[in-house]
Short mmCIF file of C-alpha atoms in Angstrom, two decimals:
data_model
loop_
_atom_site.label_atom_id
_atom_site.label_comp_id
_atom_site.label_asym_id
_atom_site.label_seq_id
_atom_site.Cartn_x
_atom_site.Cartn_y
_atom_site.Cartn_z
CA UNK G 1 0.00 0.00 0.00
CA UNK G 2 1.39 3.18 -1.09
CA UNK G 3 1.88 6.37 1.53
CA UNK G 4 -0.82 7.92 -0.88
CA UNK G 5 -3.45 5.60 -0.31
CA UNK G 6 -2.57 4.69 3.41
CA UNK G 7 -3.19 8.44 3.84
CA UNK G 8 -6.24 8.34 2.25
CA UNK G 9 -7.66 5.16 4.34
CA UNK G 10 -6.27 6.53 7.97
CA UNK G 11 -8.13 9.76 6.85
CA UNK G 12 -11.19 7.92 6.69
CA UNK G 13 -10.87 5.68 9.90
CA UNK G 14 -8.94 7.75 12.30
CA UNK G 15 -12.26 9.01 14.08
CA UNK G 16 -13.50 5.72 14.69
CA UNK G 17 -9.96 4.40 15.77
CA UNK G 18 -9.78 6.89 18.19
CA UNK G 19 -12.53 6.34 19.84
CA UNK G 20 -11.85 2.44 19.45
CA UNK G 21 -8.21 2.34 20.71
CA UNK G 22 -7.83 5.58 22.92
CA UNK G 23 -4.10 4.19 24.25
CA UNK G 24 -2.91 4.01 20.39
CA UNK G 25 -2.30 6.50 17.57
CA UNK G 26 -4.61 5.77 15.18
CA UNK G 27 -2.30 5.75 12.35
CA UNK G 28 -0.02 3.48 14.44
CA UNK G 29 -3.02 1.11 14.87
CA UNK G 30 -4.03 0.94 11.54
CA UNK G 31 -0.52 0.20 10.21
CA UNK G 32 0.12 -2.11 12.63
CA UNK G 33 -2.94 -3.94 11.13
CA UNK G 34 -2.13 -3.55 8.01
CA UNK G 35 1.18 -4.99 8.37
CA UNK G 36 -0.09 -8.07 9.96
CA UNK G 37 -2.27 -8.53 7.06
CA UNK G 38 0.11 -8.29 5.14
CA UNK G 39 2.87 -10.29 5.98
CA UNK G 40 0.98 -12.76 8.07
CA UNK G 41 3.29 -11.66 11.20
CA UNK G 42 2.70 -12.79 14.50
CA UNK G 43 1.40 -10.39 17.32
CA UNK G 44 4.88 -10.51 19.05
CA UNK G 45 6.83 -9.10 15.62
CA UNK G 46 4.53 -6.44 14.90
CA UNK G 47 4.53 -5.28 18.72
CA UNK G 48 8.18 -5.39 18.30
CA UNK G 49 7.61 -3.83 15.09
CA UNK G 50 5.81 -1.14 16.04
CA UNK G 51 7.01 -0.46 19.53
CA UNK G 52 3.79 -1.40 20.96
CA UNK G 53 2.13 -4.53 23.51
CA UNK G 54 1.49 -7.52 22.55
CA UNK G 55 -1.88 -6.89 24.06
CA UNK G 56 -2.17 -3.76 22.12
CA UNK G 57 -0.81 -5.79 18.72
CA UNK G 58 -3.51 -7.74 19.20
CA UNK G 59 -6.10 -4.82 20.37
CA UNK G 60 -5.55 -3.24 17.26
CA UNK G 61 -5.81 -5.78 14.86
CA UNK G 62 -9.25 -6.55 15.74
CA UNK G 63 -10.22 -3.16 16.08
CA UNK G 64 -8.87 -2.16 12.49
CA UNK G 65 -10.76 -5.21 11.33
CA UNK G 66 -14.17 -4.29 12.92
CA UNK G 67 -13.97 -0.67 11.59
CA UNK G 68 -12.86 -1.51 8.04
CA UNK G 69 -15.88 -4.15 7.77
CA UNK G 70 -18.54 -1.74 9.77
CA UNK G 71 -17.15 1.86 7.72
CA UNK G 72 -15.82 0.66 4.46
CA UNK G 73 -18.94 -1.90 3.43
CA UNK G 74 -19.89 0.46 0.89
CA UNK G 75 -17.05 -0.57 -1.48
CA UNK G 76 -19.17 -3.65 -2.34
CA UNK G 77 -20.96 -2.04 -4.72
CA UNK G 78 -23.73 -4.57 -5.74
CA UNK G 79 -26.25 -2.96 -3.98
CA UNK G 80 -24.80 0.95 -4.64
CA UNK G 81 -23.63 0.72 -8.33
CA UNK G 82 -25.05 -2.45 -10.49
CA UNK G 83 -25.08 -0.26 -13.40
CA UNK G 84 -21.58 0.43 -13.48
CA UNK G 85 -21.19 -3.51 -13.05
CA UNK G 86 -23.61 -3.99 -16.11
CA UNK G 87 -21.61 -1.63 -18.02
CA UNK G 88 -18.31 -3.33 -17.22
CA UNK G 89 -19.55 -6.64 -18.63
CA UNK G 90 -20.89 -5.34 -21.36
CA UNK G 91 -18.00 -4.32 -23.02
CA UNK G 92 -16.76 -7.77 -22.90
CA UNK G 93 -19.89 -8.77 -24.69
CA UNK G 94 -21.24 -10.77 -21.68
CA UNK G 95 -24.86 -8.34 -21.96
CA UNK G 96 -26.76 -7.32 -18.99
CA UNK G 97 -24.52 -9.54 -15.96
CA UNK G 98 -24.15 -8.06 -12.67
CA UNK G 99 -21.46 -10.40 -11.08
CA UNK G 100 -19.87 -13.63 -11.57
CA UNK G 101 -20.46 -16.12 -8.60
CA UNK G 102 -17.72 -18.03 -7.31
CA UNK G 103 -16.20 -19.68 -4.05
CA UNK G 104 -12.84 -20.43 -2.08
CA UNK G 105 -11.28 -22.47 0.08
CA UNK G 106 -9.66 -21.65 3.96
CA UNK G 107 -7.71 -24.28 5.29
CA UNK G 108 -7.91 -24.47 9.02
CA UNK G 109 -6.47 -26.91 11.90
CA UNK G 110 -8.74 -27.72 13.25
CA UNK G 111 -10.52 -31.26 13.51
CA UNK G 112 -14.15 -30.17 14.07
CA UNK G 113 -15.04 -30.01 10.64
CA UNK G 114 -12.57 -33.68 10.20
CA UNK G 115 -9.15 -34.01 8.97
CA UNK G 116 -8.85 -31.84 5.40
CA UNK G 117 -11.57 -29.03 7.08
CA UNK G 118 -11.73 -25.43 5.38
CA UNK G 119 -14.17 -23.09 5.63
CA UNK G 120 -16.12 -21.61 2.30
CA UNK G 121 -16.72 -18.16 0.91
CA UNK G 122 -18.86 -17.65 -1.34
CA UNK G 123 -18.04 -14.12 -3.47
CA UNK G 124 -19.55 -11.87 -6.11
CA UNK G 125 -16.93 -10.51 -8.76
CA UNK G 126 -17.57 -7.29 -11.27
CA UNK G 127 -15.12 -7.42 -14.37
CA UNK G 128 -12.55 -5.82 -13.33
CA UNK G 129 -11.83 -7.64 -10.33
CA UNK G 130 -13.79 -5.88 -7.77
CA UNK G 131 -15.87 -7.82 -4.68
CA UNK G 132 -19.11 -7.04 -4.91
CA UNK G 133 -20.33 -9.53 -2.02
CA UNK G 134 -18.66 -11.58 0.23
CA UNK G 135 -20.47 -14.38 2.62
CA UNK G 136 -17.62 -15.65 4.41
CA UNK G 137 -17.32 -18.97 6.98
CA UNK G 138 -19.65 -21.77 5.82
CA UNK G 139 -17.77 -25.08 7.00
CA UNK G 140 -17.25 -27.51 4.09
CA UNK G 141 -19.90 -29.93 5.45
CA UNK G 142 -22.18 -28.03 3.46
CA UNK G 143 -23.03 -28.16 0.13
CA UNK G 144 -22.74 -24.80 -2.67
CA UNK G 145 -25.97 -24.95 -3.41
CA UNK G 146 -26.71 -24.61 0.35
CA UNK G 147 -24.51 -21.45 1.03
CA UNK G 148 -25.92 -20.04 -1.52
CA UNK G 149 -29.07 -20.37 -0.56
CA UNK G 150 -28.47 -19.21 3.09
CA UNK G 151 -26.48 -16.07 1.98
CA UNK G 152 -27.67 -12.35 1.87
CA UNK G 153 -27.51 -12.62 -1.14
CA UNK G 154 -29.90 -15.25 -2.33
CA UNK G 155 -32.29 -13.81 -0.48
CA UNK G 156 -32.24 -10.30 -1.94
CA UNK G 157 -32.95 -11.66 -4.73
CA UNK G 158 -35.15 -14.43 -4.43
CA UNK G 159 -37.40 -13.23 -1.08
CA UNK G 160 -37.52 -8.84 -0.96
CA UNK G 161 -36.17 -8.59 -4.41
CA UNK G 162 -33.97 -5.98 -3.88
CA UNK G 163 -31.59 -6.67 -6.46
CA UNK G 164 -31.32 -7.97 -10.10
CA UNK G 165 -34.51 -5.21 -11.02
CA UNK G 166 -32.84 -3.60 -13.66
CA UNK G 167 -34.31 -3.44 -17.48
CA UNK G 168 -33.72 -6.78 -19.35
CA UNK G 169 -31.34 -6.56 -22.29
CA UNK G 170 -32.90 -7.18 -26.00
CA UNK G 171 -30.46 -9.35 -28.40
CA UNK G 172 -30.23 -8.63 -32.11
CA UNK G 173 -32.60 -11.92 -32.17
CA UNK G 174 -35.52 -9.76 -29.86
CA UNK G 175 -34.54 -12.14 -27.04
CA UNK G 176 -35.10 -10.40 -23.72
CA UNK G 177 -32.06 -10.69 -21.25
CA UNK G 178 -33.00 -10.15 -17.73
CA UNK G 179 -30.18 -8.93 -15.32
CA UNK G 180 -28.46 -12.39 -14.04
CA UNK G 181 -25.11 -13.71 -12.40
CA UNK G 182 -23.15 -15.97 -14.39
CA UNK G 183 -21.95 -18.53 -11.40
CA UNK G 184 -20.08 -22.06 -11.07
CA UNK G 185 -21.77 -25.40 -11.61
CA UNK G 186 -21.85 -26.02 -8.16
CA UNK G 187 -24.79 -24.27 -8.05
CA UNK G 188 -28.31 -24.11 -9.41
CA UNK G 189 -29.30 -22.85 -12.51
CA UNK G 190 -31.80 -20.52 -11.72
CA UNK G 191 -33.24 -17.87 -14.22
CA UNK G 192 -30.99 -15.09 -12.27
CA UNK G 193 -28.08 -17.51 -12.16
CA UNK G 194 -26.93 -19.15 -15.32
CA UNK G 195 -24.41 -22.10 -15.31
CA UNK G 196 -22.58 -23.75 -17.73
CA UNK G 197 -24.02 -26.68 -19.44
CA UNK G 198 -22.90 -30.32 -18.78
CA UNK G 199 -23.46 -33.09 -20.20
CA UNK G 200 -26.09 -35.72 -18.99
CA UNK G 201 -23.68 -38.53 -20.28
CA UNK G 202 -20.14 -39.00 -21.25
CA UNK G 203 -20.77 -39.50 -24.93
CA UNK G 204 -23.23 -36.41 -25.40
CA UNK G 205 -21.49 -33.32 -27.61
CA UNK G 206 -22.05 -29.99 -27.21
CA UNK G 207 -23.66 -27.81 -29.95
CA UNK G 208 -21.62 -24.83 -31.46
CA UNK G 209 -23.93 -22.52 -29.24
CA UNK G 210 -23.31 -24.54 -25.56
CA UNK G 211 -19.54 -24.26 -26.95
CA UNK G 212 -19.71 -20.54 -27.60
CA UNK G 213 -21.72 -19.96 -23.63
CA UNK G 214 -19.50 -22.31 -21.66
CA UNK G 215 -16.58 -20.88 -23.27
CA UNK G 216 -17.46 -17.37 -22.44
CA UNK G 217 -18.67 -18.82 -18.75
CA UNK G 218 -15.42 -20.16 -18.72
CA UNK G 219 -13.74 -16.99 -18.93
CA UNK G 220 -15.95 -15.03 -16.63
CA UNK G 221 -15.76 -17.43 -13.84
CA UNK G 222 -11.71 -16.94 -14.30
CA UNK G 223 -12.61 -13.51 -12.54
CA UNK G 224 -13.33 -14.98 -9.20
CA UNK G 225 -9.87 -17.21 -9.28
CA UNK G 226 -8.13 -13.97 -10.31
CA UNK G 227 -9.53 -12.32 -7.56
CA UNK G 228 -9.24 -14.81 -4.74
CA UNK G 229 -5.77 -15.10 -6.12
CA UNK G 230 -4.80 -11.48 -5.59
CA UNK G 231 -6.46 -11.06 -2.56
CA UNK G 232 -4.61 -13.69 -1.02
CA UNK G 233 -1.14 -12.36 -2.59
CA UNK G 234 -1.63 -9.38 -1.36
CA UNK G 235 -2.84 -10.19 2.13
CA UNK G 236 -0.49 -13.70 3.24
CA UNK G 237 -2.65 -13.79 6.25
CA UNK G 238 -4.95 -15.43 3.77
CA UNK G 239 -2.75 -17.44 2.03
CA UNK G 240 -2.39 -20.96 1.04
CA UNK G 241 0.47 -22.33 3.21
CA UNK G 242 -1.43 -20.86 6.33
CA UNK G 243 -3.74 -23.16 8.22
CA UNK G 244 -5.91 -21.45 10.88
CA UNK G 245 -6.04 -22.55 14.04
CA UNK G 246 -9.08 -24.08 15.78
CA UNK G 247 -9.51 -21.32 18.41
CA UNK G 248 -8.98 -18.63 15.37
CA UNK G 249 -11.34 -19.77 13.58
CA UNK G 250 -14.13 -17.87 14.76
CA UNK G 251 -12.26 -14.27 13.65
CA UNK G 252 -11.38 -15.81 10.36
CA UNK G 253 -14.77 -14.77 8.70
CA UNK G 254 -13.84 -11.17 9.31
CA UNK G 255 -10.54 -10.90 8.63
CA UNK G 256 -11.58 -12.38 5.21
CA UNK G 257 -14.12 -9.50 4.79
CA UNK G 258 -11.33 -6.90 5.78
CA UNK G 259 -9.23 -7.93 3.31
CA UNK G 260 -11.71 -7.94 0.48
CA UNK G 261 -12.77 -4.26 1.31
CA UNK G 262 -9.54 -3.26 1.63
CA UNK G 263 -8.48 -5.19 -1.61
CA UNK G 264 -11.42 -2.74 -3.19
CA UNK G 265 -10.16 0.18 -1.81
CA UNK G 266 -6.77 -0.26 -3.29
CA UNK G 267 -8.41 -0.60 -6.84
CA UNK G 268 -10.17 2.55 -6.28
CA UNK G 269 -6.56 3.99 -5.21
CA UNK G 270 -5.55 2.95 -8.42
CA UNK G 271 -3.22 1.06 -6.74
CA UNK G 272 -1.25 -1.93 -8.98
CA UNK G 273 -2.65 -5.45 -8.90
CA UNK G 274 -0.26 -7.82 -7.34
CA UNK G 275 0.20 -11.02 -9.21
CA UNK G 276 -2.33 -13.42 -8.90
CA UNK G 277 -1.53 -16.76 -6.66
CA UNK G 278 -3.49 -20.16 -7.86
CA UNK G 279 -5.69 -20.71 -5.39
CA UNK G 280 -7.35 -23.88 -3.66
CA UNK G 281 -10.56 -23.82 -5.89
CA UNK G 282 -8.57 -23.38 -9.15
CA UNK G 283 -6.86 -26.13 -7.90
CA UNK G 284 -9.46 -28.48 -7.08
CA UNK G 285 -11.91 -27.01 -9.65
CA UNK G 286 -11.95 -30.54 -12.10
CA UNK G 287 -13.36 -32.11 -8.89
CA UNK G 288 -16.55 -29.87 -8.52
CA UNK G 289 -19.81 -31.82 -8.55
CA UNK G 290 -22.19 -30.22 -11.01
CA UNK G 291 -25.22 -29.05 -9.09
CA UNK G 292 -29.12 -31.85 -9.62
CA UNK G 293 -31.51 -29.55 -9.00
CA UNK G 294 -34.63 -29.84 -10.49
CA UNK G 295 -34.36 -27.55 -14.09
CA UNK G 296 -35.49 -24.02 -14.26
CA UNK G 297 -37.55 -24.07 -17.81
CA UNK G 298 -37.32 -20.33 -17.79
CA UNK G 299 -33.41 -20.48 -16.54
CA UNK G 300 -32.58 -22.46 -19.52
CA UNK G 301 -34.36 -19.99 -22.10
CA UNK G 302 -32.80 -17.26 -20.98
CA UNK G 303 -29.33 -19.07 -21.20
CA UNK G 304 -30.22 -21.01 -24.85
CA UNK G 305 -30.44 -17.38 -25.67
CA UNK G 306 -27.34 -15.91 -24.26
CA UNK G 307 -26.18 -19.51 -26.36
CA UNK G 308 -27.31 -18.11 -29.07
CA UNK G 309 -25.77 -14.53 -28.89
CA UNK G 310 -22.25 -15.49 -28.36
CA UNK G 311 -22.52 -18.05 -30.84
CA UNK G 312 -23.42 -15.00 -33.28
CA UNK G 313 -20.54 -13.07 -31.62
CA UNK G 314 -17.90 -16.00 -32.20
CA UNK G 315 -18.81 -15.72 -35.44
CA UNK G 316 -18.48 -12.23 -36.15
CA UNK G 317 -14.72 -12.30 -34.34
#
């Protein structure tokens, strides 16, 4: 983070710091915090660090992360500025998407959730890399399909429908495009969540059109790798070759949701994108279990459609 942009953020949070950590300079606290996130340090190097307690290391870590998550939550933008999001897509031809819907791994220690336990997040992605919404610290017992369905976000959309109300999107064929998220086949297909197609048996083939949507699915869903990927370059607390530990685990959740907000802030600081890291899903992604749901008849016109228009646009190119 650049002296720019730290300004910028301690700006921003030094009230609530204050009044948080009276004992500790606010811009002391936050970089303390920030450091930690970081680097994955311990408490005891960043006291030593930073001249501070360990108690205090510790005191302001937690702080930082509860005022980033409870000041900065604008930065996910779903609910703020979908159009931009709709824009963003569209000029990579994807019409009318507001997100791509994706989810990541957390190793942790301990044995509560059995021997290879992580926790999930489940994460909305714009096209340039942004998190639009996080729901972070579903245990792996659980299926996709039932995070999603637990999340914020499902709910906004299925139960008050709050979101996804923008104007549909007409093709060149007079198809009408409502506003959707393009998301994994983990999940249902739904007619405000399209997923690639599969195939019912090993011999089927796919038509030119399923070829031209699942290849342009294909490269949408690379968003949410990409992002995972930089978030958890940029911020080793997250990374790979860390395992949580048991009585941690609790706090993980919203250290996740720190770094995601801050990982948006630095895009709006224009600040360079690190190098993306593979991450656990990428990984493990030839293993996902396609979702076996009962079939949305209205999903699957609304993605033979969007079929349809990038098999035009293949053309064209």
């Amino acid at each position: 983070m650049s002296q720019p942009s730290f300004s910028q953020l301690l700006d921003q949070l030094s009230p609530f710091l204050r009044s948080a950590l009276p004992q500790i300079a606010p811009d002391c606290a936050l970089a303390a915090a920030i450091f930690r996130l970081a680097h994955g340090a311990s408490y005891a190097a960043v006291a030593r660090r930073f001249g501070i307690s360990l108690a205090e290391s510790c005191r302001a870590f937690f702080a930082v992360c509860k005022v980033v998550t409870n000041k900065l939550g604008y930065l996910f933008e779903l609910r703020t500025d979908s159009d931009r999001v709709v824009v963003g897509f569209g000029w990579s031809s994807v019409p009318n998407c507001v997100g791509v819907l994706g989810l990541d791994k957390f190793a942790i220690e301990s044995k509560i959730l059995g021997e290879d336990g992580f926790l999930m997040v489940q994460a909305l992605v714009d096209s340039e890399g942004r998190f639009l919404d996080v729901s972070a610290g579903w245990p792996s017992t659980l299926k996709p399909e039932t995070v999603l369905r637990q999340s914020k976000l499902f709910l906004e959309v299925e139960e008050s429908r709050e979101l996804l109300q923008g104007p549909s999107f007409k093709l060149s064929d007079g198809s009408l495009i409502p506003q959707y998220v393009l998301g994994d086949s983990c999940y249902p297909l739904l007619p405000w969540l399209l997923t690639p197609y599969n195939r019912v048996n090993e011999e089927d083939s796919f038509g030119s059109a399923e070829r031209a949507f699942n290849c342009a699915h294909a490269r949408a869903m690379g968003l949410v790798g990409d992002a995972f990927g930089r978030l958890r370059v940029r911020w080793q607390i997250l990374s790979d070759l860390r395992k949580w530990k048991g009585e941690c685990v609790e706090y993980l959740p919203y250290v996740i949701v720190t770094c995601c907000l801050l990982h948006n802030f630095l895009i709006k600081c224009n600040e360079p994108m690190p190098v993306k890291e593979v991450t656990i899903v990428e990984k493990e992604r030839a293993d996902d279990v396609a979702s076996d749901g009962v079939v949305d008849e209205n999903a699957m016109r609304i993605r033979d459609a969007l079929a349809m228009h990038f098999s035009r646009e293949s053309l064209r190119g």
